[in-house]
Short mmCIF file of N, CA and C in Angstrom, two decimals:
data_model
loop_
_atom_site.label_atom_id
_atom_site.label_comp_id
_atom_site.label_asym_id
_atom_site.label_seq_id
_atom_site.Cartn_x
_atom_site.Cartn_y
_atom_site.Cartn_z
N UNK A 763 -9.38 28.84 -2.06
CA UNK A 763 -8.43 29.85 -2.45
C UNK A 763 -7.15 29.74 -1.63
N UNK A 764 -7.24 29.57 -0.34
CA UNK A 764 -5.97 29.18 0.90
C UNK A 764 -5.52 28.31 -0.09
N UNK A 765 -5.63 26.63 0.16
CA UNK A 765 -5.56 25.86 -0.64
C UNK A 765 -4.35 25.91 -2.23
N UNK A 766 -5.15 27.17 -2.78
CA UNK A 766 -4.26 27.41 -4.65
C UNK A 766 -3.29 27.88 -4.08
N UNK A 767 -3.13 29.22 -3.07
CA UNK A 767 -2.64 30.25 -2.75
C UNK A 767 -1.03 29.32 -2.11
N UNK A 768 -1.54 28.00 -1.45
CA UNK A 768 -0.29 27.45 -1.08
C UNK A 768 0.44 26.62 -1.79
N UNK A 769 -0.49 26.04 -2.79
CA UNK A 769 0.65 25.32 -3.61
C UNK A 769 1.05 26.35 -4.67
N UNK A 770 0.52 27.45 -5.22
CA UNK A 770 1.54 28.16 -6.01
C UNK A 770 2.71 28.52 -5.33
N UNK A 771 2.24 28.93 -3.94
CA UNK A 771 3.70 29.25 -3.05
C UNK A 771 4.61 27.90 -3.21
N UNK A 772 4.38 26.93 -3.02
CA UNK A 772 4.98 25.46 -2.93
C UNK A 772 5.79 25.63 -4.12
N UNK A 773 5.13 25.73 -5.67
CA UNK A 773 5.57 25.48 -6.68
C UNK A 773 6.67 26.35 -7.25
N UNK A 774 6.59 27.65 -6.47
CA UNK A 774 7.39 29.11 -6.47
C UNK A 774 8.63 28.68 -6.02
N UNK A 775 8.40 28.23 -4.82
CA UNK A 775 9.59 27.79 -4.15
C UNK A 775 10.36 26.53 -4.57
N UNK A 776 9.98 25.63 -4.72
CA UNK A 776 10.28 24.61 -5.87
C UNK A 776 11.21 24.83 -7.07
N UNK A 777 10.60 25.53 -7.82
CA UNK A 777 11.09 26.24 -9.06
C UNK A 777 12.42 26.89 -8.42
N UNK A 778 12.47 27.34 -7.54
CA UNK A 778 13.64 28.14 -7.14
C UNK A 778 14.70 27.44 -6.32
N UNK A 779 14.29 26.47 -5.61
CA UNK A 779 15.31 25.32 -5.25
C UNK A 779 15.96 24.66 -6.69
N UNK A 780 14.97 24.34 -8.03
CA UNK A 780 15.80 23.45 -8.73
C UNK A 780 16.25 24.33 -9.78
N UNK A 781 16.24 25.71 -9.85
CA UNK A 781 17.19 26.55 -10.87
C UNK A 781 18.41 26.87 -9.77
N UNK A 782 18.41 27.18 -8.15
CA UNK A 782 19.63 27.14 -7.92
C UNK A 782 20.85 25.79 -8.20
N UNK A 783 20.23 24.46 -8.73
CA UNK A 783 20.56 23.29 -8.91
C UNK A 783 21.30 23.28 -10.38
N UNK A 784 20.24 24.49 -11.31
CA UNK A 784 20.55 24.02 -12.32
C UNK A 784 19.93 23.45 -12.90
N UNK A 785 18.59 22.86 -12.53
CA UNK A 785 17.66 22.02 -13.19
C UNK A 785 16.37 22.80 -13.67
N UNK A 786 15.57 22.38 -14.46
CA UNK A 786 14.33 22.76 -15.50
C UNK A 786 13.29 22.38 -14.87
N UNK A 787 13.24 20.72 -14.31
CA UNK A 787 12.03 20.49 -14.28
C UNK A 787 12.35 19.27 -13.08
N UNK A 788 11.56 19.09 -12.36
CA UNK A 788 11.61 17.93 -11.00
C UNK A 788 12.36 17.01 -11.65
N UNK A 789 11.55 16.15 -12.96
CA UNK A 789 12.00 15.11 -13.17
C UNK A 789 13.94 14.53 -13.35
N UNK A 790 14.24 15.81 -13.62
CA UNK A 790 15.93 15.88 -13.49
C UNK A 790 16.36 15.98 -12.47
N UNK A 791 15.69 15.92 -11.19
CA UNK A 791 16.63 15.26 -9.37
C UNK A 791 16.18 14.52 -9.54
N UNK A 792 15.07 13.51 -10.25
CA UNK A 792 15.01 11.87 -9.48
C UNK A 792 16.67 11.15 -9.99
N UNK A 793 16.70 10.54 -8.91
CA UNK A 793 17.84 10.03 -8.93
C UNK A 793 19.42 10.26 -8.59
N UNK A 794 19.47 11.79 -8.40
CA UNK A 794 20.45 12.66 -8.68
C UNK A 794 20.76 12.79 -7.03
N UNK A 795 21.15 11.79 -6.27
CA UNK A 795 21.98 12.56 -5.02
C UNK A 795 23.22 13.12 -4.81
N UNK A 796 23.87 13.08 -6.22
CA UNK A 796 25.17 14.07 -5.88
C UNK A 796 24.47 15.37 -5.49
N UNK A 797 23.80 15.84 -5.57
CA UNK A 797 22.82 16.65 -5.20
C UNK A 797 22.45 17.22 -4.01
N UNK A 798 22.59 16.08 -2.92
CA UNK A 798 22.47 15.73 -1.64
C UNK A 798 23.69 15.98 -0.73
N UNK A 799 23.20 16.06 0.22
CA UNK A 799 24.46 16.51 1.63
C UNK A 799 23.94 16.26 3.12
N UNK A 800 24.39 15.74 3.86
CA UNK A 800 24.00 15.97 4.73
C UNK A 800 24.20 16.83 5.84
N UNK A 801 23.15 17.59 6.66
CA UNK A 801 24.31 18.98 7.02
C UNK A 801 24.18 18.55 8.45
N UNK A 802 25.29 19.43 8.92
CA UNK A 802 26.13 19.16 10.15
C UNK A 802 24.98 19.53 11.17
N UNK A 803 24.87 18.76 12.07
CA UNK A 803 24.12 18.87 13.45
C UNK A 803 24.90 18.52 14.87
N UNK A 804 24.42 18.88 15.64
CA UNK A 804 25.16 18.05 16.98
C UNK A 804 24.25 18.00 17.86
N UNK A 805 22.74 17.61 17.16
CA UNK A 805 21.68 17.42 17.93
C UNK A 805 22.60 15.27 18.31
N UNK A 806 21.64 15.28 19.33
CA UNK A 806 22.38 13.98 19.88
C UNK A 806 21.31 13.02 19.44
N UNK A 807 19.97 13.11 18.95
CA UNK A 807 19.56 11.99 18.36
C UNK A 807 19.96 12.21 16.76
N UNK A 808 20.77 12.53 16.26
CA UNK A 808 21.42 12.48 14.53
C UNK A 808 23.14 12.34 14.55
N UNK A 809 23.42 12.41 16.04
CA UNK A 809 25.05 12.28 15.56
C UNK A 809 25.65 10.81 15.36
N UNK A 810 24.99 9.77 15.76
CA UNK A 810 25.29 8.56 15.07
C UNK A 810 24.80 8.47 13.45
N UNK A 811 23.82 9.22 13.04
CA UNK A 811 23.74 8.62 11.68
C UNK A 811 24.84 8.74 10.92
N UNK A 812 24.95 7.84 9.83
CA UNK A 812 26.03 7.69 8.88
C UNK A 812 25.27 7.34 7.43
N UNK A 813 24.94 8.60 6.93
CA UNK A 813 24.05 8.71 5.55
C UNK A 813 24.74 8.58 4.61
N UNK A 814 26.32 8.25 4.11
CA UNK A 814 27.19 8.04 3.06
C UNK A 814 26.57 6.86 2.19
N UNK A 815 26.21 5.89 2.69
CA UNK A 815 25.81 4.58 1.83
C UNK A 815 23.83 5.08 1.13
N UNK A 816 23.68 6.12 1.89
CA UNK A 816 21.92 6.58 1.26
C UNK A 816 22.63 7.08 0.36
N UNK A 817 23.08 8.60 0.19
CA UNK A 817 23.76 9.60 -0.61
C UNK A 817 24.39 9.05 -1.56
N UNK A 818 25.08 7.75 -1.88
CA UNK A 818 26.04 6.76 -2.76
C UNK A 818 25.09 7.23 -4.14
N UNK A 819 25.69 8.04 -5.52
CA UNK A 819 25.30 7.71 -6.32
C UNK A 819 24.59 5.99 -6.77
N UNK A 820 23.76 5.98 -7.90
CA UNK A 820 23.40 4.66 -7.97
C UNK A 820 23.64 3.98 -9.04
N UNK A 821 24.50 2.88 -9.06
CA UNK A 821 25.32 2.39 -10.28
C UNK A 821 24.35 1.94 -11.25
N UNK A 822 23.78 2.94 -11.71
CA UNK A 822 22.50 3.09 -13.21
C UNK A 822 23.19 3.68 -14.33
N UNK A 823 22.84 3.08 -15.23
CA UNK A 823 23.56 3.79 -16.39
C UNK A 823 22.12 4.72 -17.37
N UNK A 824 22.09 5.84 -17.37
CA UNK A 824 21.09 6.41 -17.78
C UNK A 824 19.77 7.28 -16.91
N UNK A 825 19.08 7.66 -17.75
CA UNK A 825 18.10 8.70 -16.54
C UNK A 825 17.12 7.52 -15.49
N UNK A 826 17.03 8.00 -14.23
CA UNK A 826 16.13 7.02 -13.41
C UNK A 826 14.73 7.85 -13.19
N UNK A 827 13.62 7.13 -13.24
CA UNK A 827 12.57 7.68 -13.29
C UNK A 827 11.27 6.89 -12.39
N UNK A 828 10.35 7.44 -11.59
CA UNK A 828 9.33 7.01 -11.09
C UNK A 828 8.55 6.20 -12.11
N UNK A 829 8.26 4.71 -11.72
CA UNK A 829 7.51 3.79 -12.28
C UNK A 829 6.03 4.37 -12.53
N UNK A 830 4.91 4.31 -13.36
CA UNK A 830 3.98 4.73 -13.00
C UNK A 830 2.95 3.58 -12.41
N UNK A 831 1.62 3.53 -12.23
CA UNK A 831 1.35 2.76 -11.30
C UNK A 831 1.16 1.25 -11.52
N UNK A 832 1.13 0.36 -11.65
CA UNK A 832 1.17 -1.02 -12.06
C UNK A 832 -0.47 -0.99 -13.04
N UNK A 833 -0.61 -1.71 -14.20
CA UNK A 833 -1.62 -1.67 -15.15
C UNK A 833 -2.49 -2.64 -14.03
N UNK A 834 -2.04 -3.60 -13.92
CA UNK A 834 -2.72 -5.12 -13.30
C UNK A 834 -3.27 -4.68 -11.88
N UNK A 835 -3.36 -3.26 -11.12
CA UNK A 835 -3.62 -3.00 -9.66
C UNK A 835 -5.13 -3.05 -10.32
N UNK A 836 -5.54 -4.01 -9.00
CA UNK A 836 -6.71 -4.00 -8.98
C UNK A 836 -7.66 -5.39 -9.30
N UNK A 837 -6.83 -6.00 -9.84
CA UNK A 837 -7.11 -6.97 -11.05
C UNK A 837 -7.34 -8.25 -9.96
N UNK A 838 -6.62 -8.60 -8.98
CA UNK A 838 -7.63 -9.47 -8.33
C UNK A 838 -8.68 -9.24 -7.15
N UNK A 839 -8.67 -8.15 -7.19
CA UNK A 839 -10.44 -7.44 -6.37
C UNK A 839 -10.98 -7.54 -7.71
N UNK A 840 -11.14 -7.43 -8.78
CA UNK A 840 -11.70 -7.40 -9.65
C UNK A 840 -12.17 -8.86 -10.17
N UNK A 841 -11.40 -9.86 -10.36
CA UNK A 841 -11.57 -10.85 -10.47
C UNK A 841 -13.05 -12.29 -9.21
N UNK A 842 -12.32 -11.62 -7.96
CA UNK A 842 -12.60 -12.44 -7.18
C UNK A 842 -14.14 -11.48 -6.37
N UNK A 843 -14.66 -10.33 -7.12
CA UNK A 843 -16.12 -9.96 -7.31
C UNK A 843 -16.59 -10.57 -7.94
N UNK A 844 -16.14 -10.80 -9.14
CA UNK A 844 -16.79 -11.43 -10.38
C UNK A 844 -17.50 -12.97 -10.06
N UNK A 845 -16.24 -13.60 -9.54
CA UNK A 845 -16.23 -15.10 -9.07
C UNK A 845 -17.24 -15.19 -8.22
N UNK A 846 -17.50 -14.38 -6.82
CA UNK A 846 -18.01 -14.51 -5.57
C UNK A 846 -19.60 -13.61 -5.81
N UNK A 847 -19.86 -12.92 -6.48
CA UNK A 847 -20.82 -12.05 -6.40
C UNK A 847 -22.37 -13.15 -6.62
N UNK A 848 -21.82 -14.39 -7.54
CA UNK A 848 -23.29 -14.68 -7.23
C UNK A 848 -23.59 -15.86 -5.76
N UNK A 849 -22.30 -16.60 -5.45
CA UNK A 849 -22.36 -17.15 -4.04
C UNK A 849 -22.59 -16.11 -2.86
N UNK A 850 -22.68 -15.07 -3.02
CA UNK A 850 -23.00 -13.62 -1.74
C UNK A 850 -24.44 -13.97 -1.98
N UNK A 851 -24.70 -13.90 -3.34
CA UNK A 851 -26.43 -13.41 -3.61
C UNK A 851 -27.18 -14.36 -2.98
N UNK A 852 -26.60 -15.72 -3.32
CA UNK A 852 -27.24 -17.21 -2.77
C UNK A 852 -27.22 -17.92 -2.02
N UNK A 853 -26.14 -17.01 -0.99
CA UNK A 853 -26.09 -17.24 0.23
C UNK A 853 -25.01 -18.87 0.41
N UNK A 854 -24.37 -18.82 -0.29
CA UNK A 854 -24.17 -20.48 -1.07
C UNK A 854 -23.06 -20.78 0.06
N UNK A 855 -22.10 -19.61 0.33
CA UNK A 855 -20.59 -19.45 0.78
C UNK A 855 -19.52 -19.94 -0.01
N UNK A 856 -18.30 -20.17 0.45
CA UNK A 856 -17.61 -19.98 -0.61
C UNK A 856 -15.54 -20.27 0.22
N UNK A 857 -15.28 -21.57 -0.43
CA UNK A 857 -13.48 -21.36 0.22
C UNK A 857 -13.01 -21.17 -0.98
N UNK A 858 -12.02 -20.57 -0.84
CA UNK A 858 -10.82 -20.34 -2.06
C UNK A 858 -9.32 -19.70 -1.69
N UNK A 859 -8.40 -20.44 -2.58
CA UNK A 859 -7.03 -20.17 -2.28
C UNK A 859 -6.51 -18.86 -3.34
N UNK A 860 -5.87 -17.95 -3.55
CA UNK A 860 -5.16 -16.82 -4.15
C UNK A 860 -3.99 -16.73 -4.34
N UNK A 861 -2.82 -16.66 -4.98
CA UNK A 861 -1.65 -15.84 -5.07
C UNK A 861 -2.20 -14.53 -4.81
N UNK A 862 -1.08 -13.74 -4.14
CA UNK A 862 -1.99 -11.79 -3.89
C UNK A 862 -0.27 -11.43 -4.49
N UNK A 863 -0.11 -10.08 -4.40
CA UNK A 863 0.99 -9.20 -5.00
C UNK A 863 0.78 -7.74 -4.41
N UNK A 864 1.55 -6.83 -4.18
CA UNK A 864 1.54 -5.87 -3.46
C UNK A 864 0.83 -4.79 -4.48
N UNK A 865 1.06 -5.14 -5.45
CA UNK A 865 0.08 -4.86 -6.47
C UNK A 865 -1.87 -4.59 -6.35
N UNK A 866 -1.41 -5.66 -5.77
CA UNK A 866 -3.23 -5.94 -5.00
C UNK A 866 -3.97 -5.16 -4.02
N UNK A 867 -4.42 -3.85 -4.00
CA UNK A 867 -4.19 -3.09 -3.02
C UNK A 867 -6.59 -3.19 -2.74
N UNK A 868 -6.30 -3.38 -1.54
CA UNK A 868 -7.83 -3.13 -0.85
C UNK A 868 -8.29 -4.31 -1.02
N UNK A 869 -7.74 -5.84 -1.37
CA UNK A 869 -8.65 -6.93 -2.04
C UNK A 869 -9.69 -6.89 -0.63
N UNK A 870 -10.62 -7.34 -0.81
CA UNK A 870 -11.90 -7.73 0.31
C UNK A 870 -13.17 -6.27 0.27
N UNK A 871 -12.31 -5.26 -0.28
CA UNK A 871 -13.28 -4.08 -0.29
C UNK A 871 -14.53 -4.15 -1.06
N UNK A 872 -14.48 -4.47 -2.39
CA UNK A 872 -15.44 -4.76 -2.65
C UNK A 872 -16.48 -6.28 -2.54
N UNK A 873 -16.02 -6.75 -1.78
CA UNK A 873 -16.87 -7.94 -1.51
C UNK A 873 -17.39 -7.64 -0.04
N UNK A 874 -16.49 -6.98 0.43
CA UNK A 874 -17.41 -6.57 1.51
C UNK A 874 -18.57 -5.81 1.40
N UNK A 875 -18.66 -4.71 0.30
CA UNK A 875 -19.66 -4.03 -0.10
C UNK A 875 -20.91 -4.76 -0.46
N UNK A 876 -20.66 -5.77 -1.61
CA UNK A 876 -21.92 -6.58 -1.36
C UNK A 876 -21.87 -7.10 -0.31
N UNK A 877 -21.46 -7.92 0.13
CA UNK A 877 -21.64 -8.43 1.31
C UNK A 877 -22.64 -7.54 2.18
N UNK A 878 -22.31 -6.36 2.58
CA UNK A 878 -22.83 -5.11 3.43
C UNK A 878 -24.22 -4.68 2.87
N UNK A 879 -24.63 -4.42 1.61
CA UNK A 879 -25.74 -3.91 0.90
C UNK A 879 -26.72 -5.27 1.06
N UNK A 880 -26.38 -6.70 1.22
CA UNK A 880 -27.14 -7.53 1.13
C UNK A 880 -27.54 -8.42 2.36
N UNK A 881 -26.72 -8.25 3.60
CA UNK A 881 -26.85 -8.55 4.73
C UNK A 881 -26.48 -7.52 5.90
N UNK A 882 -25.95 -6.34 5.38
CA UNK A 882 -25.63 -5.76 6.60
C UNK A 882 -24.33 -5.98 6.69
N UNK A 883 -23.98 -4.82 7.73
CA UNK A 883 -22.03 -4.66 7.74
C UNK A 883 -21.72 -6.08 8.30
N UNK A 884 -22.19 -6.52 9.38
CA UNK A 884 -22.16 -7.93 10.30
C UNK A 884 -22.13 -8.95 9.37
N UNK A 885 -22.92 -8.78 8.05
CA UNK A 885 -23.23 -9.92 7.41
C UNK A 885 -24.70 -11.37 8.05
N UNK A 886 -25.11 -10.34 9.06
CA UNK A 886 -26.15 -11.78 9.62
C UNK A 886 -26.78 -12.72 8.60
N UNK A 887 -26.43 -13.65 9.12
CA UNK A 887 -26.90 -14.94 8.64
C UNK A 887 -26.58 -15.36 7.07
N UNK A 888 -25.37 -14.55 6.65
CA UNK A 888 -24.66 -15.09 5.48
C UNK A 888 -23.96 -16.35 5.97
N UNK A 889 -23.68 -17.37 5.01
CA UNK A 889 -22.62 -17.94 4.71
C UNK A 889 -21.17 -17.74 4.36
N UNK A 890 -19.90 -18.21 4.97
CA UNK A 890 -18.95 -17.36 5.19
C UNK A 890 -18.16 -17.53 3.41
N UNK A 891 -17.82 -16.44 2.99
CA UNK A 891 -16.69 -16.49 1.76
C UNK A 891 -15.38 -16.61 2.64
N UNK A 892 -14.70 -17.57 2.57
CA UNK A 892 -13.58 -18.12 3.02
C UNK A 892 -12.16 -17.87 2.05
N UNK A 893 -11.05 -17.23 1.78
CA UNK A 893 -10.69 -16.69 1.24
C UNK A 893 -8.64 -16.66 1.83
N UNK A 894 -8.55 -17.36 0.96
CA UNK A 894 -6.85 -17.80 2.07
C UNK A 894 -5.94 -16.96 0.62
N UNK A 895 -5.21 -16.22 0.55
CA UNK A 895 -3.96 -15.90 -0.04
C UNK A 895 -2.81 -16.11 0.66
N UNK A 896 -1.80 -15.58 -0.49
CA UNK A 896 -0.26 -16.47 -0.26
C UNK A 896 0.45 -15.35 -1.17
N UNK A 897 1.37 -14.71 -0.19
CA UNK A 897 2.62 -13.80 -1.02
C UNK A 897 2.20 -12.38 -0.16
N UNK A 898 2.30 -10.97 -0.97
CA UNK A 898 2.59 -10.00 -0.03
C UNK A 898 1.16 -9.20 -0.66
N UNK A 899 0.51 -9.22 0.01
CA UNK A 899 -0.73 -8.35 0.07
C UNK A 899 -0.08 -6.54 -0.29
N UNK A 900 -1.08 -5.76 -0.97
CA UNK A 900 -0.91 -4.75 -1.11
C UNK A 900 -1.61 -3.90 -0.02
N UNK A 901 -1.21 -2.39 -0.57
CA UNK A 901 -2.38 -1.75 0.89
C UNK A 901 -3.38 -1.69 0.93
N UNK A 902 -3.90 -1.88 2.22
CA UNK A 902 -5.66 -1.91 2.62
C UNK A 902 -6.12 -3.48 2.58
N UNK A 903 -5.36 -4.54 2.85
CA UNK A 903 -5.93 -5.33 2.43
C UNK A 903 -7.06 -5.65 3.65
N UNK A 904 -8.20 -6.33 3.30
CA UNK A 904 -9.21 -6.21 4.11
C UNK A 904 -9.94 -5.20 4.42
N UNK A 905 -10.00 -4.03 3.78
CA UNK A 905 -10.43 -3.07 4.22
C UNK A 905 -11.94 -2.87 4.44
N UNK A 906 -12.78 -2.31 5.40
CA UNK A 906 -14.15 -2.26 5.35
C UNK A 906 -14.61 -3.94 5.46
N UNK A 907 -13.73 -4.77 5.93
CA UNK A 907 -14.36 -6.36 5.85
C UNK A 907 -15.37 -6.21 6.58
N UNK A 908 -16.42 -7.09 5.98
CA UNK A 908 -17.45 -6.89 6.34
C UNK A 908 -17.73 -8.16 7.17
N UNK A 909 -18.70 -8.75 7.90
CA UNK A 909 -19.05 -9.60 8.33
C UNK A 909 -19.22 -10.71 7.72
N UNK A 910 -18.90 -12.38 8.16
CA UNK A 910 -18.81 -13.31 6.65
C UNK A 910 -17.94 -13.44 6.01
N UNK A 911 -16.77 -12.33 5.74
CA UNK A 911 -15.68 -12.44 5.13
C UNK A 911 -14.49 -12.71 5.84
N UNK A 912 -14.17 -13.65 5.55
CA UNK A 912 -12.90 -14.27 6.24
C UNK A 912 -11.85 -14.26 5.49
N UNK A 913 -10.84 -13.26 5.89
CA UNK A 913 -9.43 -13.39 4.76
C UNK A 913 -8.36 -13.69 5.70
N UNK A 914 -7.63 -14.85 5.55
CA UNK A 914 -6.15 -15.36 6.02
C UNK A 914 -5.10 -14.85 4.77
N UNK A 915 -4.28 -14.62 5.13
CA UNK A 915 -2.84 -14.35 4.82
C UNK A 915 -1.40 -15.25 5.08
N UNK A 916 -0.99 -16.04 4.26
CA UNK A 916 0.31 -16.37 4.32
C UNK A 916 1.24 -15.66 3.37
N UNK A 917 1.82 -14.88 4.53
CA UNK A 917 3.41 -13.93 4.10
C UNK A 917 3.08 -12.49 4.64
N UNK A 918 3.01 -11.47 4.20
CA UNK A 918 2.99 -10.14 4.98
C UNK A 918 2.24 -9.49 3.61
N UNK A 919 2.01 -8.37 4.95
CA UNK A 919 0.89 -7.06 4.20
C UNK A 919 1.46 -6.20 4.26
N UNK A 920 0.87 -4.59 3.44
CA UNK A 920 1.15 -3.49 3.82
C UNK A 920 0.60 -3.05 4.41
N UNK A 921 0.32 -1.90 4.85
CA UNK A 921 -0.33 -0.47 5.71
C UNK A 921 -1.31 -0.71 5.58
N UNK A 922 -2.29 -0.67 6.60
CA UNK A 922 -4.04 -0.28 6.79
C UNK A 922 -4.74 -1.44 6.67
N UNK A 923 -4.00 -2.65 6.92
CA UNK A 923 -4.58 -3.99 7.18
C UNK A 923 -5.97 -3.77 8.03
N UNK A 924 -7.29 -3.80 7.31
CA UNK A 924 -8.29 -4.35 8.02
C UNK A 924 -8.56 -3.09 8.20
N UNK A 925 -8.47 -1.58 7.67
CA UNK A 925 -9.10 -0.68 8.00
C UNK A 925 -10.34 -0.36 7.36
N UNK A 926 -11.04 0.43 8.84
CA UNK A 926 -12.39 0.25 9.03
C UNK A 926 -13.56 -0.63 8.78
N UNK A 927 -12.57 -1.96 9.52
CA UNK A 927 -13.20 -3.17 9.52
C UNK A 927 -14.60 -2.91 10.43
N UNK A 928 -15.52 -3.87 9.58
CA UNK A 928 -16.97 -3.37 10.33
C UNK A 928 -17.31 -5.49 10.86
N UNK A 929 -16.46 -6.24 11.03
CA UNK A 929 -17.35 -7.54 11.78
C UNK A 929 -16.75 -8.70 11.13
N UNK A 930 -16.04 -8.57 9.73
CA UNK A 930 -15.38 -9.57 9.45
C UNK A 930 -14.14 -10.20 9.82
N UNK A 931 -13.26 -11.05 9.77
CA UNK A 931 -12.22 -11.97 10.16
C UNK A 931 -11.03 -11.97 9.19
N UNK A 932 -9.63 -11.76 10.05
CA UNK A 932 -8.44 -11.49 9.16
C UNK A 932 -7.62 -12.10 9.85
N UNK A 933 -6.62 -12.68 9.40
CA UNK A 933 -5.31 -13.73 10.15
C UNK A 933 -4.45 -13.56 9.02
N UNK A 934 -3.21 -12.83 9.74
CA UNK A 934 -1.71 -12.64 8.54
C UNK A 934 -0.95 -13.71 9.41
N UNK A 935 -0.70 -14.25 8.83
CA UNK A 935 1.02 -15.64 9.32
C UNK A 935 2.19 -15.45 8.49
N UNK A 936 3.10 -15.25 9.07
CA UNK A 936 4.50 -15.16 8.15
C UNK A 936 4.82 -16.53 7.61
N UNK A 937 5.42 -16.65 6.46
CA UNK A 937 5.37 -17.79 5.84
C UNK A 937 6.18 -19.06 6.09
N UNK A 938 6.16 -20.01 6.06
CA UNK A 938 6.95 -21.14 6.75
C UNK A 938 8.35 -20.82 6.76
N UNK A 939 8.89 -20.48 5.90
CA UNK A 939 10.38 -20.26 6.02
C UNK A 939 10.80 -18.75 6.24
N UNK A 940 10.16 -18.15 7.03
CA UNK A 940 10.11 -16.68 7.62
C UNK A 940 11.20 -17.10 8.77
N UNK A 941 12.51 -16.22 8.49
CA UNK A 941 13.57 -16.40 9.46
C UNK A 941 13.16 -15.37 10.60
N UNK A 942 12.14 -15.36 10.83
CA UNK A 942 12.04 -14.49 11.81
C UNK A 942 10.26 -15.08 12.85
N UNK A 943 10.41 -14.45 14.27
CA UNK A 943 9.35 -14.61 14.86
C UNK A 943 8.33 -13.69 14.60
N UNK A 944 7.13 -14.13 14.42
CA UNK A 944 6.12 -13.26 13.76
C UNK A 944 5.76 -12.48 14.52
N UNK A 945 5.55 -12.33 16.36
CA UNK A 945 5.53 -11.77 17.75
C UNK A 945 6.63 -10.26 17.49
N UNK A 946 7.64 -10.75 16.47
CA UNK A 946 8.77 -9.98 16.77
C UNK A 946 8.96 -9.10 16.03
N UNK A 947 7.87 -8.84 15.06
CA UNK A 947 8.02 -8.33 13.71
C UNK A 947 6.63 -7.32 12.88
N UNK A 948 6.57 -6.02 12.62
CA UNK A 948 5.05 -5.57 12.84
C UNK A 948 4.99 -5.45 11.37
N UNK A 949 5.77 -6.34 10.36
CA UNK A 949 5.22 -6.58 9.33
C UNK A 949 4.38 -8.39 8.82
#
């Protein structure tokens, strides 16, 4: 009841920010920073910012709108269960190369699961699924890796790399022509 009680308040208030605007419904501020201002402070960690180039209308011709979520998310955790599920069973192991896409969000989760239900989080005495991608991992990649599962990375990830890893193996490398030091950089 807390919970309802605050997002009707949320939605109350909402509603009443975008009729002082002039607007009907959320979807008429996406996009809309004439809208926007930035207000005057003389706190001393904000008096260097210079928010004119955020605030810049955006040279779009027409309404701008939130993408909804990619059809294809998912699609190579999905794939590379399919592939690997009977080398887990048979203990067989397993190398393979990937294109990934940020699109790709949690790949290793479910192979870690079998992996986990059939040897344990550690994976004892599996054979390793060896598993190299190339391009920009989505979020979670590795997540819950389980023991046995070995995922390398060439190029960068998002957020939650390797969370609640239980024993398996992960290596991200920035990609050969990465103008930058990988030491220097926490993507």
């Amino acid at each position: 009841e807390l919970v309802e009680r605050f997002f009707r308040h949320l939605a109350e208030e909402l509603r009443g920010w975008l009729a002082s605007l002039g607007l009907r419904r959320l979807a008429e501020a996406i996009g809309r920073a004439d809208l926007l201002e930035p207000l005057a402070t003389e706190s001393p960690r904000t008096r260097g910012l210079r928010l004119e180039r955020l605030l810049a209308p955006l040279p779009v011709a027409g309404p701008i709108h939130a993408s909804p979520r990619p059809a294809a998310s998912g699609a190579l955790e999905r794939r590379l269960t399919e592939e690997l599920l009977p080398a887990i069973a048979a203990n067989r192991g397993f190398r393979g190369r990937y294109p990934i896409a940020n699109t790709d969000r949690a790949v290793g989760a479910r192979l870690s699961g079998a992996i986990a239900r059939r040897y344990g989080d550690q994976g004892e005495g599996m054979r390793p699924i060896e598993l190299e991608f190339e391009g920009s991992a989505g979020q979670s990649f590795g997540a819950f890796n389980a023991g046995g599962l070995h995922l390398a990375l060439v190029g960068e990830a998002n957020d939650y790399v390797g969370k609640g890893m239980a024993g398996g193996r992960i290596v991200v490398r920035p990609p050969p022509a990465a103008g930058w030091l990988a030491r220097e950089a926490p993507i």
